[in-house]
GROMACS .gro file of C-alpha atoms in nm:
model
  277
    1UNK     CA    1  -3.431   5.948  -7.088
    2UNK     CA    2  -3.771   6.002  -7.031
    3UNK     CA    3  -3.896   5.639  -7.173
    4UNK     CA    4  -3.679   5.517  -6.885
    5UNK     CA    5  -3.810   5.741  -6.638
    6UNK     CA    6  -4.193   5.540  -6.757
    7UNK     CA    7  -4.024   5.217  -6.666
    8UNK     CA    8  -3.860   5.256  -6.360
    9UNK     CA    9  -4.194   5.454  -6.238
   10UNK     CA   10  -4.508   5.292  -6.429
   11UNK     CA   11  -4.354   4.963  -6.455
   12UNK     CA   12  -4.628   4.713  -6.641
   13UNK     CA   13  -4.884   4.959  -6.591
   14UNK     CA   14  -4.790   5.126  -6.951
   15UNK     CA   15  -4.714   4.984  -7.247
   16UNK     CA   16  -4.584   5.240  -7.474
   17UNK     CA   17  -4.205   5.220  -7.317
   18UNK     CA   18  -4.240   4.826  -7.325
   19UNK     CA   19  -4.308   4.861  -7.699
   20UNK     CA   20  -4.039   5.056  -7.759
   21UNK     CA   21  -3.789   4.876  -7.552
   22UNK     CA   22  -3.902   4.570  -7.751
   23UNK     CA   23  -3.809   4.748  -8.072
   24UNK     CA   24  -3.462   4.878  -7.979
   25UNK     CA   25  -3.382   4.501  -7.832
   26UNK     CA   26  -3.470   4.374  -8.239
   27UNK     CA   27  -3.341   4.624  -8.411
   28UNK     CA   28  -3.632   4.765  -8.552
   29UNK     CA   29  -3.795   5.126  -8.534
   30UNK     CA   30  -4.056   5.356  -8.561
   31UNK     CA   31  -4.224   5.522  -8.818
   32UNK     CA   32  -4.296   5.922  -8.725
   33UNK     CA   33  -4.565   6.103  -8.930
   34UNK     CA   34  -4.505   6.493  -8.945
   35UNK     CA   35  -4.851   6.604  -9.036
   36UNK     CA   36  -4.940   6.968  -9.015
   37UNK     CA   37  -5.180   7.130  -8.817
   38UNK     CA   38  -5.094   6.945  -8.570
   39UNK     CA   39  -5.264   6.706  -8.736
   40UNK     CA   40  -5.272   6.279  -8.658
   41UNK     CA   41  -5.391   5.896  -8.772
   42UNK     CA   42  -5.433   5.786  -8.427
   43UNK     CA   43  -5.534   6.026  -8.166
   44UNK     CA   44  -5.517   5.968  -7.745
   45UNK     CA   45  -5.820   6.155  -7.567
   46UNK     CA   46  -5.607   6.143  -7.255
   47UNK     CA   47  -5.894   5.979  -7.030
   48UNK     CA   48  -5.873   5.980  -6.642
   49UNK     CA   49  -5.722   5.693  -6.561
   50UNK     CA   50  -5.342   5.575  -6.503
   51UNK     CA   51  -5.139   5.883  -6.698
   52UNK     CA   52  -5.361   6.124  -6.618
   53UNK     CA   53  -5.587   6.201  -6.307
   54UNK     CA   54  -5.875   6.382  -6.507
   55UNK     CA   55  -5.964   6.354  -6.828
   56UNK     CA   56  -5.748   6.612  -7.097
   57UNK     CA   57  -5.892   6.578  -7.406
   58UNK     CA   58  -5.736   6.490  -7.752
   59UNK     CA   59  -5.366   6.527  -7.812
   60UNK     CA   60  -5.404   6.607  -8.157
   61UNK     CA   61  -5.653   6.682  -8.422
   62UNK     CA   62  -5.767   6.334  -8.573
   63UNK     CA   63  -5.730   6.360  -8.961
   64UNK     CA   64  -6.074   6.219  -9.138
   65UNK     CA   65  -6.227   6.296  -9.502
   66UNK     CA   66  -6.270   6.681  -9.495
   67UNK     CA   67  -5.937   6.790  -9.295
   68UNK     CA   68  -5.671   7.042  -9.468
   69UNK     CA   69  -5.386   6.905  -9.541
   70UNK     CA   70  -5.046   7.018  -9.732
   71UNK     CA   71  -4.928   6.625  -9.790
   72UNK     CA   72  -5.090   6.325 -10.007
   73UNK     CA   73  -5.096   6.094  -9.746
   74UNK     CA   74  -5.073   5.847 -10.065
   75UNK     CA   75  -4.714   5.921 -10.185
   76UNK     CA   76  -4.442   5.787  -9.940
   77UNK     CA   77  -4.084   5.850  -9.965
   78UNK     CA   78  -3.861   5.570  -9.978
   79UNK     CA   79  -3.720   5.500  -9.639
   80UNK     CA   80  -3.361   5.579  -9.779
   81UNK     CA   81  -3.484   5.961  -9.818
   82UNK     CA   82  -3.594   5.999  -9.445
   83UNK     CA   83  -3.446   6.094  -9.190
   84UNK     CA   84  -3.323   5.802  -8.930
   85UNK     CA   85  -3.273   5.857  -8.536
   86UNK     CA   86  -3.109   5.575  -8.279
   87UNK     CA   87  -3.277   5.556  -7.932
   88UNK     CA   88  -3.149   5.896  -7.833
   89UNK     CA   89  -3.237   6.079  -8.126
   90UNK     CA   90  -2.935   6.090  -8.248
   91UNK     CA   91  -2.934   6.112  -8.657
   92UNK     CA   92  -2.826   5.797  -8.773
   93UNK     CA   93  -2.650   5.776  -9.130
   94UNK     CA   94  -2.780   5.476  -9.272
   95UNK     CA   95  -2.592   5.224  -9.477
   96UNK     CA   96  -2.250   5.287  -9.403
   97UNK     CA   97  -2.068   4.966  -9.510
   98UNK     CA   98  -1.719   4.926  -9.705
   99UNK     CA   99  -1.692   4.676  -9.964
  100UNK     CA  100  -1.402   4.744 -10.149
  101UNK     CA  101  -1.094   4.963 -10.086
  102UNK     CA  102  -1.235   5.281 -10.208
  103UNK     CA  103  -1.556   5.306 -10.042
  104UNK     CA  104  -1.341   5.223  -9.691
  105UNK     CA  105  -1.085   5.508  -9.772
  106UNK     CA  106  -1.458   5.765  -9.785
  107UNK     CA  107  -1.556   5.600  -9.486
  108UNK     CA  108  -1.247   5.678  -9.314
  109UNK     CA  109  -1.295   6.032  -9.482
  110UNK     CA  110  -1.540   6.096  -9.269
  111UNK     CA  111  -1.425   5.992  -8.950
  112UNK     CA  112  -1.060   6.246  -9.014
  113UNK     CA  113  -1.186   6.531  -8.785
  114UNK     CA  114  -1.146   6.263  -8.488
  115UNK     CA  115  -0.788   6.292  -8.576
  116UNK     CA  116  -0.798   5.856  -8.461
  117UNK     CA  117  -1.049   5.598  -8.529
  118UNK     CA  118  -1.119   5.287  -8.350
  119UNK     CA  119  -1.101   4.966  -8.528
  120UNK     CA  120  -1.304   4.736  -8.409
  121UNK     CA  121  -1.251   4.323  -8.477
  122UNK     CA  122  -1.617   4.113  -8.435
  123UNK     CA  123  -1.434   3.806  -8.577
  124UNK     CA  124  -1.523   3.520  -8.356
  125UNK     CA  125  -1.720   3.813  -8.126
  126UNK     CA  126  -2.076   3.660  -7.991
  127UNK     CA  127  -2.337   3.917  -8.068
  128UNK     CA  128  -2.379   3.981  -7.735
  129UNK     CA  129  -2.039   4.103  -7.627
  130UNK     CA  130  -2.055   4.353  -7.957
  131UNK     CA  131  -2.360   4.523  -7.845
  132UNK     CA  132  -2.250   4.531  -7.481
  133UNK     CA  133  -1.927   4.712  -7.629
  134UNK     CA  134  -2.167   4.954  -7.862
  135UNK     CA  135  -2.398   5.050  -7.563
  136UNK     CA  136  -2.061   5.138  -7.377
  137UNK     CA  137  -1.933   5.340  -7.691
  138UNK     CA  138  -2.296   5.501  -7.672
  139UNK     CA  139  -2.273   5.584  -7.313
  140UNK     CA  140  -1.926   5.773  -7.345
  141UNK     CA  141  -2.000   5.922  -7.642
  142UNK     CA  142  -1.757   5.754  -7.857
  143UNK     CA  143  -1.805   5.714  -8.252
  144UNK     CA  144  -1.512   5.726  -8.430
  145UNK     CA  145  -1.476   5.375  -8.471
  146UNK     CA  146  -1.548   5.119  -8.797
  147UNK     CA  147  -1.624   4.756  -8.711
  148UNK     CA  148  -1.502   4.457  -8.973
  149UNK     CA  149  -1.602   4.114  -8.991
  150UNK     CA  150  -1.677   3.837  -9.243
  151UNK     CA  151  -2.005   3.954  -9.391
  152UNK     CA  152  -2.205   3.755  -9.150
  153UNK     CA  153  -2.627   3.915  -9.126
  154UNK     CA  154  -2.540   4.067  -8.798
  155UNK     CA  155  -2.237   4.282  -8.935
  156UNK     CA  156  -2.502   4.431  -9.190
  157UNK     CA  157  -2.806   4.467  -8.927
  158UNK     CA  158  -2.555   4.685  -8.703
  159UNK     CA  159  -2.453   4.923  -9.032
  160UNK     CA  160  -2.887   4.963  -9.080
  161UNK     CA  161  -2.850   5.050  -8.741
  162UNK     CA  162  -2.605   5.331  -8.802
  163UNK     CA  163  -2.252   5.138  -8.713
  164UNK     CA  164  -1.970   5.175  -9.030
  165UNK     CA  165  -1.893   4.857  -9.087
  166UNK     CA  166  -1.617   4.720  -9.310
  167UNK     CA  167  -1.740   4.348  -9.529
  168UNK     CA  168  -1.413   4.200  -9.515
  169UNK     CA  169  -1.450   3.859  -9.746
  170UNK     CA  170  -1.485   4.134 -10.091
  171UNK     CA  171  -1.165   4.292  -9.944
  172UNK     CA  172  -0.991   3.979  -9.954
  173UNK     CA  173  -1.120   3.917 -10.256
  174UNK     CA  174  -0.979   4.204 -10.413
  175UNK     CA  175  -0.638   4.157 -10.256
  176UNK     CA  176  -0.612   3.834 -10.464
  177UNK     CA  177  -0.717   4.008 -10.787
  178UNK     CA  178  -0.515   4.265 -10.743
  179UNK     CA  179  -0.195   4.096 -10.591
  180UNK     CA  180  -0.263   3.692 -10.588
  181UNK     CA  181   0.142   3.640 -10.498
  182UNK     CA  182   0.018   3.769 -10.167
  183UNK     CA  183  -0.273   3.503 -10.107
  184UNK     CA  184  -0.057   3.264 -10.098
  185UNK     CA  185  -0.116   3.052  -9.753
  186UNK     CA  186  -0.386   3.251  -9.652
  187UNK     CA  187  -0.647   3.015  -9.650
  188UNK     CA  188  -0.748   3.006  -9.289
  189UNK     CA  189  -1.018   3.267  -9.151
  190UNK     CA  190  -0.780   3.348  -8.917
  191UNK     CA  191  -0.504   3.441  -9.160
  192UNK     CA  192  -0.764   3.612  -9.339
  193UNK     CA  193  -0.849   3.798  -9.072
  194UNK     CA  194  -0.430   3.910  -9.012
  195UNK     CA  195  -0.451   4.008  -9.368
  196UNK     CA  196  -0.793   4.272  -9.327
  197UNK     CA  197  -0.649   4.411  -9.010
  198UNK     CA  198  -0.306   4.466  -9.173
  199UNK     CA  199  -0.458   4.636  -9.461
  200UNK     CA  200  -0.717   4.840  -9.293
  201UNK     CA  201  -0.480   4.984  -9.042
  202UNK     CA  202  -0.207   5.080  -9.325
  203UNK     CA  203  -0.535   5.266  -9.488
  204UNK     CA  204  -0.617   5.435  -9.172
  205UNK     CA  205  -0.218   5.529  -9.193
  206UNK     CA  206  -0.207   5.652  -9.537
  207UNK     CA  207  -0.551   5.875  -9.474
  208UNK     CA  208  -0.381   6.051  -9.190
  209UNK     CA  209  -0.547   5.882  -8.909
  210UNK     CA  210  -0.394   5.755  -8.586
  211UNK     CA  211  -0.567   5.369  -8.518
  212UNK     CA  212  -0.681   5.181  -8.261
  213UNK     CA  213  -0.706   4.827  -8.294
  214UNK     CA  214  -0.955   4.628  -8.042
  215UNK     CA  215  -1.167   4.319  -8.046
  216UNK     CA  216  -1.505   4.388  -7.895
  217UNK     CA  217  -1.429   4.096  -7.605
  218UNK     CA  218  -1.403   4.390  -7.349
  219UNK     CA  219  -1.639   4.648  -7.141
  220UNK     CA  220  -1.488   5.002  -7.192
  221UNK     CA  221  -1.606   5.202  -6.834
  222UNK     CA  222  -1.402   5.545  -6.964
  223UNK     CA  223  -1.307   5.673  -7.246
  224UNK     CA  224  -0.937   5.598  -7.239
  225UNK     CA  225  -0.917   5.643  -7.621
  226UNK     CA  226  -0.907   5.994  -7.586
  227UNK     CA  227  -0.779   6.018  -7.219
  228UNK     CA  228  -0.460   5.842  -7.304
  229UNK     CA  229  -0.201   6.087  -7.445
  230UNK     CA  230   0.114   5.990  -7.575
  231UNK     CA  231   0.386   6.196  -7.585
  232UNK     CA  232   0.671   6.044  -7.748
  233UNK     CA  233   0.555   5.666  -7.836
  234UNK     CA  234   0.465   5.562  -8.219
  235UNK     CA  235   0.314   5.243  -8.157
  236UNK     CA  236   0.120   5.139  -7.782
  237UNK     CA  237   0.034   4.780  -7.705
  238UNK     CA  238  -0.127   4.804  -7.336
  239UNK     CA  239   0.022   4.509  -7.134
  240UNK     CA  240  -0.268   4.230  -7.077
  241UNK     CA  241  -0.515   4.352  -7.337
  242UNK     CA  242  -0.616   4.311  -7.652
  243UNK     CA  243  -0.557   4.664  -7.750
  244UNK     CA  244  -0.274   4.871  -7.985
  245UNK     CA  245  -0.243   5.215  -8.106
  246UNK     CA  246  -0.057   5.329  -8.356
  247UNK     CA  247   0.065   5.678  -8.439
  248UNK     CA  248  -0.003   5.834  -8.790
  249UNK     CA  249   0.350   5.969  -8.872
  250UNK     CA  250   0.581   5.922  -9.191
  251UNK     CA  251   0.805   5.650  -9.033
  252UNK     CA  252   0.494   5.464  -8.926
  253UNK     CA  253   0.332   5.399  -9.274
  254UNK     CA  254   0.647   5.311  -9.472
  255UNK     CA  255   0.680   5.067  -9.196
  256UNK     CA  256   0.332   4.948  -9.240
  257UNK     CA  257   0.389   4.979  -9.611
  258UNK     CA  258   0.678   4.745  -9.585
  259UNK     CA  259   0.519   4.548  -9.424
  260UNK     CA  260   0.250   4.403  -9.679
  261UNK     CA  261   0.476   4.390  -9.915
  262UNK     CA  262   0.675   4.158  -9.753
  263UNK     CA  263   0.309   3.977  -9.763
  264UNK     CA  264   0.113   4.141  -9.501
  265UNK     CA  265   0.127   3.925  -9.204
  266UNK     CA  266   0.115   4.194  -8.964
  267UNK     CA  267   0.539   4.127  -8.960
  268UNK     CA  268   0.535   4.509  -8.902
  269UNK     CA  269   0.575   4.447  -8.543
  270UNK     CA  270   0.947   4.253  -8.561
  271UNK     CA  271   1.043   4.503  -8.815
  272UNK     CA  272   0.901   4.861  -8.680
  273UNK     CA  273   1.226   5.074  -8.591
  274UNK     CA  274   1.018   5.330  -8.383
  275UNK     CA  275   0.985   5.345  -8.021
  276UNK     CA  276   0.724   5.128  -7.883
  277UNK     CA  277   0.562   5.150  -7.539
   0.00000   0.00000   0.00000
């Protein structure tokens, strides 16, 4: 990018990338005016000096009492209504979060043209390994992935940042409303935790998705997701890791299915008839 570009080259001598850096290491961002006439609230004359060997003049036309304009500079648009970019300028789609069972089978619904989706676990996952795992994701282009965890203020920071995320204490929650037989023992986090990724895979099952299921403890440096084709197996652990697939086919879901029935303690994998790599 060209911000990186400013600090590899200007170093300390600018501060505009430093400021932004600063703002995509917190989380925060920038507010862009769109202002006709090419039109500005702060204006840079563009003065000989360290960006620019003679002087260039303003960059913009400064906006004061008696300038044109098509906007009431008064009347702002809640943030929701704007548009949101990541540090790429990518369009981010704000607010993406699953509470319930419902609003995780839409956000699956949008993730269906992947044909997969990643599931991501952040239980027990320092912030820092998470992001190092989302820049990777960013670098290859990956984003058909959800991330769950227990509700904690750093699941919901990641979903303002544009990340679907799945709030996994109302899911359990509405397991033992809906089906309190099955709560039975699961008192633990990480029971709780067995339960979510039981459930959330079978949904990614029943929408017609393929899953992967990963904890964010590792440093993807290719894309396997989608380079790894299998031809014949249902279900894929890979030897050493921390990572499973599972095939979206018929045999798979009743399995699945069966599975939390029986009280959903991911006893799928003793039971599961198909072949398994």
């Amino acid at each position: 990018m060209v911000t990186t570009n400013w600090y590899k080259k200007k170093g300390e001598r600018i501060w505009t990338p430093w400021f932004i850096k600063f703002l995509r290491s917190f989380g925060c961002f920038n507010l862009y005016t769109n202002i006709s006439l090419e039109s500005a609230l702060s204006v840079s004359h563009r003065d000989a000096g360290v960006n620019y060997g003679r002087s260039a003049g303003p960059d913009s036309n400064l906006i004061n009492g008696s300038s044109p304009l098509d906007i009431n500079l008064w009347e702002m648009k809640p943030l929701k209504d704007l548009k949101w970019f990541d540090f790429c300028f990518g369009e981010v789609v704000m607010g993406r979060v699953a509470k319930n069972f419902n609003e995780l089978g839409s956000l699956l619904l949008s993730l269906q043209k992947q044909g997969t989706v990643i599931v991501v676990d952040l239980y027990r996952i320092s912030k820092a390994n998470a992001m190092n795992l989302l820049s990777h994701f960013e670098r290859l282009n990956i984003r058909n992935y959800i991330l769950f965890g227990d509700g904690l203020g750093f699941l919901y920071d990641l979903a303002n940042r544009g990340h679907p995320v799945v709030d996994s204490e109302p899911l359990v929650l509405e397991i033992r409303a809906v089906d309190p037989m099955k709560m039975q023992g699961v008192n633990s986090d990480f029971m709780k935790e067995i339960l979510i990724k039981n459930h959330v895979i079978n949904k990614c099952l029943e929408s017609g998705l393929g899953a992967w299921l990963i904890t964010a403890n590792m440093v993807p440096i290719e894309n396997l997701f989608s380079n790894m084709t299998y031809q014949r197996e249902d279900m894929v652990l890979v030897r050493d890791t921390e990572l499973l697939f599972f095939r979206n086919l018929e045999t798979m879901v009743k399995a699945w299915s069966s599975s939390e029935r029986d009280g959903g303690d991911g006893s799928v994998f003793g039971q599961y008839g198909g072949t398994c790599w």
